[in-house]
mmCIF file with all atom_site columns, C-alpha atoms in Angstrom:
data_model
loop_
_atom_site.group_PDB
_atom_site.id
_atom_site.type_symbol
_atom_site.label_atom_id
_atom_site.label_alt_id
_atom_site.label_comp_id
_atom_site.label_asym_id
_atom_site.label_entity_id
_atom_site.label_seq_id
_atom_site.pdbx_PDB_ins_code
_atom_site.Cartn_x
_atom_site.Cartn_y
_atom_site.Cartn_z
_atom_site.occupancy
_atom_site.B_iso_or_equiv
_atom_site.pdbx_formal_charge
_atom_site.auth_seq_id
_atom_site.auth_comp_id
_atom_site.auth_asym_id
_atom_site.auth_atom_id
_atom_site.pdbx_PDB_model_num
ATOM 1   C CA . UNK L 1 1   ? 285.713 23.686 63.797 1.00 0.00 ? 1   UNK L CA 1
ATOM 2   C CA . UNK L 1 2   ? 286.325 27.311 64.528 1.00 0.00 ? 2   UNK L CA 1
ATOM 3   C CA . UNK L 1 3   ? 288.254 27.793 61.335 1.00 0.00 ? 3   UNK L CA 1
ATOM 4   C CA . UNK L 1 4   ? 285.178 26.799 59.387 1.00 0.00 ? 4   UNK L CA 1
ATOM 5   C CA . UNK L 1 5   ? 283.227 29.431 61.205 1.00 0.00 ? 5   UNK L CA 1
ATOM 6   C CA . UNK L 1 6   ? 285.928 32.105 60.917 1.00 0.00 ? 6   UNK L CA 1
ATOM 7   C CA . UNK L 1 7   ? 286.813 31.761 57.233 1.00 0.00 ? 7   UNK L CA 1
ATOM 8   C CA . UNK L 1 8   ? 283.534 33.084 55.722 1.00 0.00 ? 8   UNK L CA 1
ATOM 9   C CA . UNK L 1 9   ? 283.673 36.031 58.170 1.00 0.00 ? 9   UNK L CA 1
ATOM 10  C CA . UNK L 1 10  ? 287.223 36.873 57.074 1.00 0.00 ? 10  UNK L CA 1
ATOM 11  C CA . UNK L 1 11  ? 286.102 36.508 53.430 1.00 0.00 ? 11  UNK L CA 1
ATOM 12  C CA . UNK L 1 12  ? 283.260 38.990 54.078 1.00 0.00 ? 12  UNK L CA 1
ATOM 13  C CA . UNK L 1 13  ? 285.590 41.415 55.808 1.00 0.00 ? 13  UNK L CA 1
ATOM 14  C CA . UNK L 1 14  ? 288.027 41.290 52.927 1.00 0.00 ? 14  UNK L CA 1
ATOM 15  C CA . UNK L 1 15  ? 285.252 41.771 50.400 1.00 0.00 ? 15  UNK L CA 1
ATOM 16  C CA . UNK L 1 16  ? 284.137 44.922 52.298 1.00 0.00 ? 16  UNK L CA 1
ATOM 17  C CA . UNK L 1 17  ? 287.736 46.269 52.306 1.00 0.00 ? 17  UNK L CA 1
ATOM 18  C CA . UNK L 1 18  ? 287.888 45.712 48.560 1.00 0.00 ? 18  UNK L CA 1
ATOM 19  C CA . UNK L 1 19  ? 284.576 47.387 47.983 1.00 0.00 ? 19  UNK L CA 1
ATOM 20  C CA . UNK L 1 20  ? 285.668 50.404 50.034 1.00 0.00 ? 20  UNK L CA 1
ATOM 21  C CA . UNK L 1 21  ? 288.992 50.506 48.248 1.00 0.00 ? 21  UNK L CA 1
ATOM 22  C CA . UNK L 1 22  ? 290.839 49.807 51.482 1.00 0.00 ? 22  UNK L CA 1
ATOM 23  C CA . UNK L 1 23  ? 292.141 46.339 50.601 1.00 0.00 ? 23  UNK L CA 1
ATOM 24  C CA . UNK L 1 24  ? 295.693 47.725 50.864 1.00 0.00 ? 24  UNK L CA 1
ATOM 25  C CA . UNK L 1 25  ? 295.202 48.798 54.447 1.00 0.00 ? 25  UNK L CA 1
ATOM 26  C CA . UNK L 1 26  ? 296.811 47.201 57.500 1.00 0.00 ? 26  UNK L CA 1
ATOM 27  C CA . UNK L 1 27  ? 293.380 45.996 58.617 1.00 0.00 ? 27  UNK L CA 1
ATOM 28  C CA . UNK L 1 28  ? 293.025 44.158 55.337 1.00 0.00 ? 28  UNK L CA 1
ATOM 29  C CA . UNK L 1 29  ? 296.554 42.795 55.780 1.00 0.00 ? 29  UNK L CA 1
ATOM 30  C CA . UNK L 1 30  ? 295.622 41.321 59.163 1.00 0.00 ? 30  UNK L CA 1
ATOM 31  C CA . UNK L 1 31  ? 292.587 39.624 57.582 1.00 0.00 ? 31  UNK L CA 1
ATOM 32  C CA . UNK L 1 32  ? 294.842 38.218 54.867 1.00 0.00 ? 32  UNK L CA 1
ATOM 33  C CA . UNK L 1 33  ? 297.271 36.880 57.454 1.00 0.00 ? 33  UNK L CA 1
ATOM 34  C CA . UNK L 1 34  ? 294.438 35.111 59.256 1.00 0.00 ? 34  UNK L CA 1
ATOM 35  C CA . UNK L 1 35  ? 293.168 33.658 55.953 1.00 0.00 ? 35  UNK L CA 1
ATOM 36  C CA . UNK L 1 36  ? 296.719 32.503 55.212 1.00 0.00 ? 36  UNK L CA 1
ATOM 37  C CA . UNK L 1 37  ? 296.823 30.647 58.553 1.00 0.00 ? 37  UNK L CA 1
ATOM 38  C CA . UNK L 1 38  ? 293.461 29.011 57.895 1.00 0.00 ? 38  UNK L CA 1
ATOM 39  C CA . UNK L 1 39  ? 294.323 27.919 54.346 1.00 0.00 ? 39  UNK L CA 1
ATOM 40  C CA . UNK L 1 40  ? 297.676 26.623 55.550 1.00 0.00 ? 40  UNK L CA 1
ATOM 41  C CA . UNK L 1 41  ? 295.957 24.550 58.222 1.00 0.00 ? 41  UNK L CA 1
ATOM 42  C CA . UNK L 1 42  ? 293.571 23.214 55.597 1.00 0.00 ? 42  UNK L CA 1
ATOM 43  C CA . UNK L 1 43  ? 296.401 22.242 53.299 1.00 0.00 ? 43  UNK L CA 1
ATOM 44  C CA . UNK L 1 44  ? 295.608 24.846 50.617 1.00 0.00 ? 44  UNK L CA 1
ATOM 45  C CA . UNK L 1 45  ? 299.172 25.993 50.160 1.00 0.00 ? 45  UNK L CA 1
ATOM 46  C CA . UNK L 1 46  ? 298.490 28.061 47.042 1.00 0.00 ? 46  UNK L CA 1
ATOM 47  C CA . UNK L 1 47  ? 295.963 30.320 48.707 1.00 0.00 ? 47  UNK L CA 1
ATOM 48  C CA . UNK L 1 48  ? 297.870 30.354 51.995 1.00 0.00 ? 48  UNK L CA 1
ATOM 49  C CA . UNK L 1 49  ? 300.932 31.592 50.037 1.00 0.00 ? 49  UNK L CA 1
ATOM 50  C CA . UNK L 1 50  ? 298.935 34.192 48.105 1.00 0.00 ? 50  UNK L CA 1
ATOM 51  C CA . UNK L 1 51  ? 297.373 35.782 51.200 1.00 0.00 ? 51  UNK L CA 1
ATOM 52  C CA . UNK L 1 52  ? 300.622 35.532 53.194 1.00 0.00 ? 52  UNK L CA 1
ATOM 53  C CA . UNK L 1 53  ? 302.585 37.300 50.494 1.00 0.00 ? 53  UNK L CA 1
ATOM 54  C CA . UNK L 1 54  ? 299.940 40.020 50.035 1.00 0.00 ? 54  UNK L CA 1
ATOM 55  C CA . UNK L 1 55  ? 299.868 40.718 53.772 1.00 0.00 ? 55  UNK L CA 1
ATOM 56  C CA . UNK L 1 56  ? 303.681 40.960 53.931 1.00 0.00 ? 56  UNK L CA 1
ATOM 57  C CA . UNK L 1 57  ? 303.734 43.316 50.951 1.00 0.00 ? 57  UNK L CA 1
ATOM 58  C CA . UNK L 1 58  ? 301.189 45.619 52.505 1.00 0.00 ? 58  UNK L CA 1
ATOM 59  C CA . UNK L 1 59  ? 302.996 45.727 55.832 1.00 0.00 ? 59  UNK L CA 1
ATOM 60  C CA . UNK L 1 60  ? 306.341 46.481 54.164 1.00 0.00 ? 60  UNK L CA 1
ATOM 61  C CA . UNK L 1 61  ? 304.723 49.232 52.101 1.00 0.00 ? 61  UNK L CA 1
ATOM 62  C CA . UNK L 1 62  ? 303.086 50.817 55.155 1.00 0.00 ? 62  UNK L CA 1
ATOM 63  C CA . UNK L 1 63  ? 305.802 50.335 57.727 1.00 0.00 ? 63  UNK L CA 1
ATOM 64  C CA . UNK L 1 64  ? 309.043 49.656 55.800 1.00 0.00 ? 64  UNK L CA 1
ATOM 65  C CA . UNK L 1 65  ? 311.155 46.503 55.982 1.00 0.00 ? 65  UNK L CA 1
ATOM 66  C CA . UNK L 1 66  ? 311.796 46.770 59.682 1.00 0.00 ? 66  UNK L CA 1
ATOM 67  C CA . UNK L 1 67  ? 308.693 46.656 61.899 1.00 0.00 ? 67  UNK L CA 1
ATOM 68  C CA . UNK L 1 68  ? 307.102 44.252 64.385 1.00 0.00 ? 68  UNK L CA 1
ATOM 69  C CA . UNK L 1 69  ? 304.094 43.724 62.081 1.00 0.00 ? 69  UNK L CA 1
ATOM 70  C CA . UNK L 1 70  ? 306.466 42.812 59.288 1.00 0.00 ? 70  UNK L CA 1
ATOM 71  C CA . UNK L 1 71  ? 308.139 40.288 61.586 1.00 0.00 ? 71  UNK L CA 1
ATOM 72  C CA . UNK L 1 72  ? 304.717 38.740 62.312 1.00 0.00 ? 72  UNK L CA 1
ATOM 73  C CA . UNK L 1 73  ? 303.902 38.517 58.616 1.00 0.00 ? 73  UNK L CA 1
ATOM 74  C CA . UNK L 1 74  ? 307.246 36.857 58.019 1.00 0.00 ? 74  UNK L CA 1
ATOM 75  C CA . UNK L 1 75  ? 306.306 34.222 60.613 1.00 0.00 ? 75  UNK L CA 1
ATOM 76  C CA . UNK L 1 76  ? 303.005 33.603 58.858 1.00 0.00 ? 76  UNK L CA 1
ATOM 77  C CA . UNK L 1 77  ? 304.568 33.218 55.425 1.00 0.00 ? 77  UNK L CA 1
ATOM 78  C CA . UNK L 1 78  ? 307.423 31.169 56.851 1.00 0.00 ? 78  UNK L CA 1
ATOM 79  C CA . UNK L 1 79  ? 304.912 28.709 58.243 1.00 0.00 ? 79  UNK L CA 1
ATOM 80  C CA . UNK L 1 80  ? 303.461 28.253 54.766 1.00 0.00 ? 80  UNK L CA 1
ATOM 81  C CA . UNK L 1 81  ? 306.861 27.490 53.333 1.00 0.00 ? 81  UNK L CA 1
ATOM 82  C CA . UNK L 1 82  ? 307.340 24.991 56.154 1.00 0.00 ? 82  UNK L CA 1
ATOM 83  C CA . UNK L 1 83  ? 304.122 23.265 55.205 1.00 0.00 ? 83  UNK L CA 1
ATOM 84  C CA . UNK L 1 84  ? 305.298 23.107 51.575 1.00 0.00 ? 84  UNK L CA 1
ATOM 85  C CA . UNK L 1 85  ? 308.608 21.573 52.754 1.00 0.00 ? 85  UNK L CA 1
ATOM 86  C CA . UNK L 1 86  ? 310.612 24.515 51.465 1.00 0.00 ? 86  UNK L CA 1
ATOM 87  C CA . UNK L 1 87  ? 312.671 24.655 54.606 1.00 0.00 ? 87  UNK L CA 1
ATOM 88  C CA . UNK L 1 88  ? 315.388 26.839 53.184 1.00 0.00 ? 88  UNK L CA 1
ATOM 89  C CA . UNK L 1 89  ? 312.935 29.652 52.404 1.00 0.00 ? 89  UNK L CA 1
ATOM 90  C CA . UNK L 1 90  ? 311.179 29.132 55.701 1.00 0.00 ? 90  UNK L CA 1
ATOM 91  C CA . UNK L 1 91  ? 314.475 29.541 57.554 1.00 0.00 ? 91  UNK L CA 1
ATOM 92  C CA . UNK L 1 92  ? 315.260 32.779 55.684 1.00 0.00 ? 92  UNK L CA 1
ATOM 93  C CA . UNK L 1 93  ? 311.891 34.295 56.631 1.00 0.00 ? 93  UNK L CA 1
ATOM 94  C CA . UNK L 1 94  ? 312.089 33.200 60.275 1.00 0.00 ? 94  UNK L CA 1
ATOM 95  C CA . UNK L 1 95  ? 315.671 34.436 60.536 1.00 0.00 ? 95  UNK L CA 1
ATOM 96  C CA . UNK L 1 96  ? 314.673 37.817 59.106 1.00 0.00 ? 96  UNK L CA 1
ATOM 97  C CA . UNK L 1 97  ? 311.891 38.069 61.656 1.00 0.00 ? 97  UNK L CA 1
ATOM 98  C CA . UNK L 1 98  ? 314.293 37.156 64.447 1.00 0.00 ? 98  UNK L CA 1
ATOM 99  C CA . UNK L 1 99  ? 316.792 39.807 63.259 1.00 0.00 ? 99  UNK L CA 1
ATOM 100 C CA . UNK L 1 100 ? 314.079 42.490 63.339 1.00 0.00 ? 100 UNK L CA 1
ATOM 101 C CA . UNK L 1 101 ? 312.988 41.528 66.829 1.00 0.00 ? 101 UNK L CA 1
ATOM 102 C CA . UNK L 1 102 ? 316.404 41.148 68.338 1.00 0.00 ? 102 UNK L CA 1
ATOM 103 C CA . UNK L 1 103 ? 317.785 44.360 66.865 1.00 0.00 ? 103 UNK L CA 1
ATOM 104 C CA . UNK L 1 104 ? 314.799 46.711 67.084 1.00 0.00 ? 104 UNK L CA 1
ATOM 105 C CA . UNK L 1 105 ? 312.456 45.158 69.730 1.00 0.00 ? 105 UNK L CA 1
ATOM 106 C CA . UNK L 1 106 ? 314.814 43.526 72.241 1.00 0.00 ? 106 UNK L CA 1
ATOM 107 C CA . UNK L 1 107 ? 312.336 44.021 75.107 1.00 0.00 ? 107 UNK L CA 1
ATOM 108 C CA . UNK L 1 108 ? 309.762 41.788 73.446 1.00 0.00 ? 108 UNK L CA 1
ATOM 109 C CA . UNK L 1 109 ? 311.376 38.635 74.685 1.00 0.00 ? 109 UNK L CA 1
ATOM 110 C CA . UNK L 1 110 ? 308.319 36.447 74.158 1.00 0.00 ? 110 UNK L CA 1
ATOM 111 C CA . UNK L 1 111 ? 308.283 37.298 70.410 1.00 0.00 ? 111 UNK L CA 1
ATOM 112 C CA . UNK L 1 112 ? 312.010 36.652 70.157 1.00 0.00 ? 112 UNK L CA 1
ATOM 113 C CA . UNK L 1 113 ? 311.231 33.245 71.652 1.00 0.00 ? 113 UNK L CA 1
ATOM 114 C CA . UNK L 1 114 ? 308.602 32.738 68.944 1.00 0.00 ? 114 UNK L CA 1
ATOM 115 C CA . UNK L 1 115 ? 311.186 33.332 66.263 1.00 0.00 ? 115 UNK L CA 1
ATOM 116 C CA . UNK L 1 116 ? 313.718 31.009 67.867 1.00 0.00 ? 116 UNK L CA 1
ATOM 117 C CA . UNK L 1 117 ? 311.021 28.360 68.229 1.00 0.00 ? 117 UNK L CA 1
ATOM 118 C CA . UNK L 1 118 ? 310.207 28.581 64.523 1.00 0.00 ? 118 UNK L CA 1
ATOM 119 C CA . UNK L 1 119 ? 313.892 28.216 63.591 1.00 0.00 ? 119 UNK L CA 1
ATOM 120 C CA . UNK L 1 120 ? 314.125 25.198 65.919 1.00 0.00 ? 120 UNK L CA 1
ATOM 121 C CA . UNK L 1 121 ? 311.189 23.607 64.032 1.00 0.00 ? 121 UNK L CA 1
ATOM 122 C CA . UNK L 1 122 ? 313.064 24.073 60.774 1.00 0.00 ? 122 UNK L CA 1
ATOM 123 C CA . UNK L 1 123 ? 316.084 22.390 62.263 1.00 0.00 ? 123 UNK L CA 1
ATOM 124 C CA . UNK L 1 124 ? 314.051 19.436 63.347 1.00 0.00 ? 124 UNK L CA 1
ATOM 125 C CA . UNK L 1 125 ? 312.625 18.987 59.885 1.00 0.00 ? 125 UNK L CA 1
ATOM 126 C CA . UNK L 1 126 ? 316.100 19.146 58.396 1.00 0.00 ? 126 UNK L CA 1
ATOM 127 C CA . UNK L 1 127 ? 317.345 16.695 61.079 1.00 0.00 ? 127 UNK L CA 1
ATOM 128 C CA . UNK L 1 128 ? 319.758 19.253 62.470 1.00 0.00 ? 128 UNK L CA 1
ATOM 129 C CA . UNK L 1 129 ? 319.068 18.034 65.969 1.00 0.00 ? 129 UNK L CA 1
ATOM 130 C CA . UNK L 1 130 ? 321.999 19.641 67.819 1.00 0.00 ? 130 UNK L CA 1
ATOM 131 C CA . UNK L 1 131 ? 321.071 23.085 66.508 1.00 0.00 ? 131 UNK L CA 1
ATOM 132 C CA . UNK L 1 132 ? 317.369 22.420 67.313 1.00 0.00 ? 132 UNK L CA 1
ATOM 133 C CA . UNK L 1 133 ? 318.317 21.431 70.837 1.00 0.00 ? 133 UNK L CA 1
ATOM 134 C CA . UNK L 1 134 ? 320.344 24.634 71.252 1.00 0.00 ? 134 UNK L CA 1
ATOM 135 C CA . UNK L 1 135 ? 317.497 26.801 70.000 1.00 0.00 ? 135 UNK L CA 1
ATOM 136 C CA . UNK L 1 136 ? 314.866 25.024 72.121 1.00 0.00 ? 136 UNK L CA 1
ATOM 137 C CA . UNK L 1 137 ? 317.007 25.674 75.200 1.00 0.00 ? 137 UNK L CA 1
ATOM 138 C CA . UNK L 1 138 ? 317.272 29.351 74.263 1.00 0.00 ? 138 UNK L CA 1
ATOM 139 C CA . UNK L 1 139 ? 313.446 29.464 74.030 1.00 0.00 ? 139 UNK L CA 1
ATOM 140 C CA . UNK L 1 140 ? 313.174 27.676 77.355 1.00 0.00 ? 140 UNK L CA 1
ATOM 141 C CA . UNK L 1 141 ? 315.364 30.253 79.057 1.00 0.00 ? 141 UNK L CA 1
ATOM 142 C CA . UNK L 1 142 ? 313.249 33.061 77.630 1.00 0.00 ? 142 UNK L CA 1
ATOM 143 C CA . UNK L 1 143 ? 309.905 31.433 78.527 1.00 0.00 ? 143 UNK L CA 1
ATOM 144 C CA . UNK L 1 144 ? 310.955 30.558 82.075 1.00 0.00 ? 144 UNK L CA 1
ATOM 145 C CA . UNK L 1 145 ? 311.923 34.205 82.541 1.00 0.00 ? 145 UNK L CA 1
ATOM 146 C CA . UNK L 1 146 ? 308.913 35.710 80.837 1.00 0.00 ? 146 UNK L CA 1
ATOM 147 C CA . UNK L 1 147 ? 306.158 33.258 81.817 1.00 0.00 ? 147 UNK L CA 1
ATOM 148 C CA . UNK L 1 148 ? 307.647 31.280 84.699 1.00 0.00 ? 148 UNK L CA 1
ATOM 149 C CA . UNK L 1 149 ? 308.216 27.545 85.061 1.00 0.00 ? 149 UNK L CA 1
ATOM 150 C CA . UNK L 1 150 ? 304.522 26.712 85.643 1.00 0.00 ? 150 UNK L CA 1
ATOM 151 C CA . UNK L 1 151 ? 303.142 27.969 82.353 1.00 0.00 ? 151 UNK L CA 1
ATOM 152 C CA . UNK L 1 152 ? 301.749 26.155 79.296 1.00 0.00 ? 152 UNK L CA 1
ATOM 153 C CA . UNK L 1 153 ? 304.210 27.880 76.935 1.00 0.00 ? 153 UNK L CA 1
ATOM 154 C CA . UNK L 1 154 ? 307.099 26.607 79.036 1.00 0.00 ? 154 UNK L CA 1
ATOM 155 C CA . UNK L 1 155 ? 305.584 23.162 79.205 1.00 0.00 ? 155 UNK L CA 1
ATOM 156 C CA . UNK L 1 156 ? 305.361 23.001 75.400 1.00 0.00 ? 156 UNK L CA 1
ATOM 157 C CA . UNK L 1 157 ? 309.131 23.553 75.178 1.00 0.00 ? 157 UNK L CA 1
ATOM 158 C CA . UNK L 1 158 ? 309.772 20.778 77.712 1.00 0.00 ? 158 UNK L CA 1
ATOM 159 C CA . UNK L 1 159 ? 307.574 18.560 75.646 1.00 0.00 ? 159 UNK L CA 1
ATOM 160 C CA . UNK L 1 160 ? 309.401 19.340 72.432 1.00 0.00 ? 160 UNK L CA 1
ATOM 161 C CA . UNK L 1 161 ? 312.773 18.830 74.104 1.00 0.00 ? 161 UNK L CA 1
ATOM 162 C CA . UNK L 1 162 ? 311.640 15.434 75.303 1.00 0.00 ? 162 UNK L CA 1
ATOM 163 C CA . UNK L 1 163 ? 310.460 14.441 71.840 1.00 0.00 ? 163 UNK L CA 1
ATOM 164 C CA . UNK L 1 164 ? 313.717 15.711 70.383 1.00 0.00 ? 164 UNK L CA 1
ATOM 165 C CA . UNK L 1 165 ? 315.644 13.551 72.829 1.00 0.00 ? 165 UNK L CA 1
ATOM 166 C CA . UNK L 1 166 ? 313.690 10.522 71.729 1.00 0.00 ? 166 UNK L CA 1
ATOM 167 C CA . UNK L 1 167 ? 314.216 11.472 68.099 1.00 0.00 ? 167 UNK L CA 1
ATOM 168 C CA . UNK L 1 168 ? 317.945 11.423 68.711 1.00 0.00 ? 168 UNK L CA 1
ATOM 169 C CA . UNK L 1 169 ? 317.623 8.194  70.623 1.00 0.00 ? 169 UNK L CA 1
ATOM 170 C CA . UNK L 1 170 ? 318.894 9.888  73.795 1.00 0.00 ? 170 UNK L CA 1
ATOM 171 C CA . UNK L 1 171 ? 316.300 8.292  76.001 1.00 0.00 ? 171 UNK L CA 1
ATOM 172 C CA . UNK L 1 172 ? 318.316 9.029  79.112 1.00 0.00 ? 172 UNK L CA 1
ATOM 173 C CA . UNK L 1 173 ? 317.589 12.721 78.602 1.00 0.00 ? 173 UNK L CA 1
ATOM 174 C CA . UNK L 1 174 ? 313.815 12.326 78.591 1.00 0.00 ? 174 UNK L CA 1
ATOM 175 C CA . UNK L 1 175 ? 313.511 12.227 82.369 1.00 0.00 ? 175 UNK L CA 1
ATOM 176 C CA . UNK L 1 176 ? 310.778 13.574 84.712 1.00 0.00 ? 176 UNK L CA 1
ATOM 177 C CA . UNK L 1 177 ? 311.822 17.207 84.426 1.00 0.00 ? 177 UNK L CA 1
ATOM 178 C CA . UNK L 1 178 ? 310.847 17.260 80.762 1.00 0.00 ? 178 UNK L CA 1
ATOM 179 C CA . UNK L 1 179 ? 307.409 16.938 79.201 1.00 0.00 ? 179 UNK L CA 1
ATOM 180 C CA . UNK L 1 180 ? 305.515 14.691 81.594 1.00 0.00 ? 180 UNK L CA 1
ATOM 181 C CA . UNK L 1 181 ? 306.289 16.568 84.797 1.00 0.00 ? 181 UNK L CA 1
ATOM 182 C CA . UNK L 1 182 ? 305.774 19.975 83.239 1.00 0.00 ? 182 UNK L CA 1
ATOM 183 C CA . UNK L 1 183 ? 302.454 18.989 81.737 1.00 0.00 ? 183 UNK L CA 1
ATOM 184 C CA . UNK L 1 184 ? 301.237 17.506 85.016 1.00 0.00 ? 184 UNK L CA 1
ATOM 185 C CA . UNK L 1 185 ? 302.272 20.625 86.853 1.00 0.00 ? 185 UNK L CA 1
ATOM 186 C CA . UNK L 1 186 ? 300.479 23.030 84.537 1.00 0.00 ? 186 UNK L CA 1
ATOM 187 C CA . UNK L 1 187 ? 297.376 20.896 84.109 1.00 0.00 ? 187 UNK L CA 1
ATOM 188 C CA . UNK L 1 188 ? 297.048 20.582 87.860 1.00 0.00 ? 188 UNK L CA 1
ATOM 189 C CA . UNK L 1 189 ? 297.056 24.355 88.233 1.00 0.00 ? 189 UNK L CA 1
ATOM 190 C CA . UNK L 1 190 ? 294.809 25.095 85.246 1.00 0.00 ? 190 UNK L CA 1
ATOM 191 C CA . UNK L 1 191 ? 292.376 22.253 85.602 1.00 0.00 ? 191 UNK L CA 1
ATOM 192 C CA . UNK L 1 192 ? 292.492 21.636 81.852 1.00 0.00 ? 192 UNK L CA 1
ATOM 193 C CA . UNK L 1 193 ? 294.022 19.356 79.303 1.00 0.00 ? 193 UNK L CA 1
ATOM 194 C CA . UNK L 1 194 ? 297.097 21.208 78.032 1.00 0.00 ? 194 UNK L CA 1
ATOM 195 C CA . UNK L 1 195 ? 297.805 19.021 75.077 1.00 0.00 ? 195 UNK L CA 1
ATOM 196 C CA . UNK L 1 196 ? 294.225 19.354 73.864 1.00 0.00 ? 196 UNK L CA 1
ATOM 197 C CA . UNK L 1 197 ? 294.230 23.160 74.159 1.00 0.00 ? 197 UNK L CA 1
ATOM 198 C CA . UNK L 1 198 ? 297.563 23.530 72.283 1.00 0.00 ? 198 UNK L CA 1
ATOM 199 C CA . UNK L 1 199 ? 298.486 20.782 69.871 1.00 0.00 ? 199 UNK L CA 1
ATOM 200 C CA . UNK L 1 200 ? 302.236 20.230 69.642 1.00 0.00 ? 200 UNK L CA 1
ATOM 201 C CA . UNK L 1 201 ? 303.884 19.589 66.326 1.00 0.00 ? 201 UNK L CA 1
ATOM 202 C CA . UNK L 1 202 ? 305.556 16.158 66.493 1.00 0.00 ? 202 UNK L CA 1
ATOM 203 C CA . UNK L 1 203 ? 309.124 15.633 65.432 1.00 0.00 ? 203 UNK L CA 1
ATOM 204 C CA . UNK L 1 204 ? 309.365 13.873 62.090 1.00 0.00 ? 204 UNK L CA 1
ATOM 205 C CA . UNK L 1 205 ? 310.460 10.253 62.422 1.00 0.00 ? 205 UNK L CA 1
ATOM 206 C CA . UNK L 1 206 ? 313.927 9.575  61.124 1.00 0.00 ? 206 UNK L CA 1
ATOM 207 C CA . UNK L 1 207 ? 314.282 7.316  58.169 1.00 0.00 ? 207 UNK L CA 1
#
């Protein structure tokens, strides 16, 4: 797909940065972050980890420990740890990113929501469903205020809340105001297939 097309271009960009001696630049760090995402999606955890760590190190060197770019790199690396099932380390990275955003960038509510969403995902994987539910509702409040009720980002949270309810065998909570109604509402306005344009990570089955 698009990752297959993008990867060689990112590789070429990084090779040019290295040839120019600018492979420690923030531009190179962004390329590394993107390569980390691609390798993570492809299941190559070793390379995803390598590029994610390099990007984070560059951002911290350029900006210090507290910066929005650092928070973004923490998200990228946290996702790699999630994929490797190291949920404890993933939680630490996501929490650090959240702390940066809440303390130093409180107006960037959408990005705070991103951090909370990531932490909720960790809770689901660790079967901490009550905490996941609490975090998802915090994200929902943010997204409804930032994006509005009729937005795909908001619909994704409804969807995840519905799946979480089923995961907890609380079927009575998965009623029309959750995923199905939100998806129908957004798809009707956008004319597209929401779940195809943004895949949703499924809750892990208990057992």
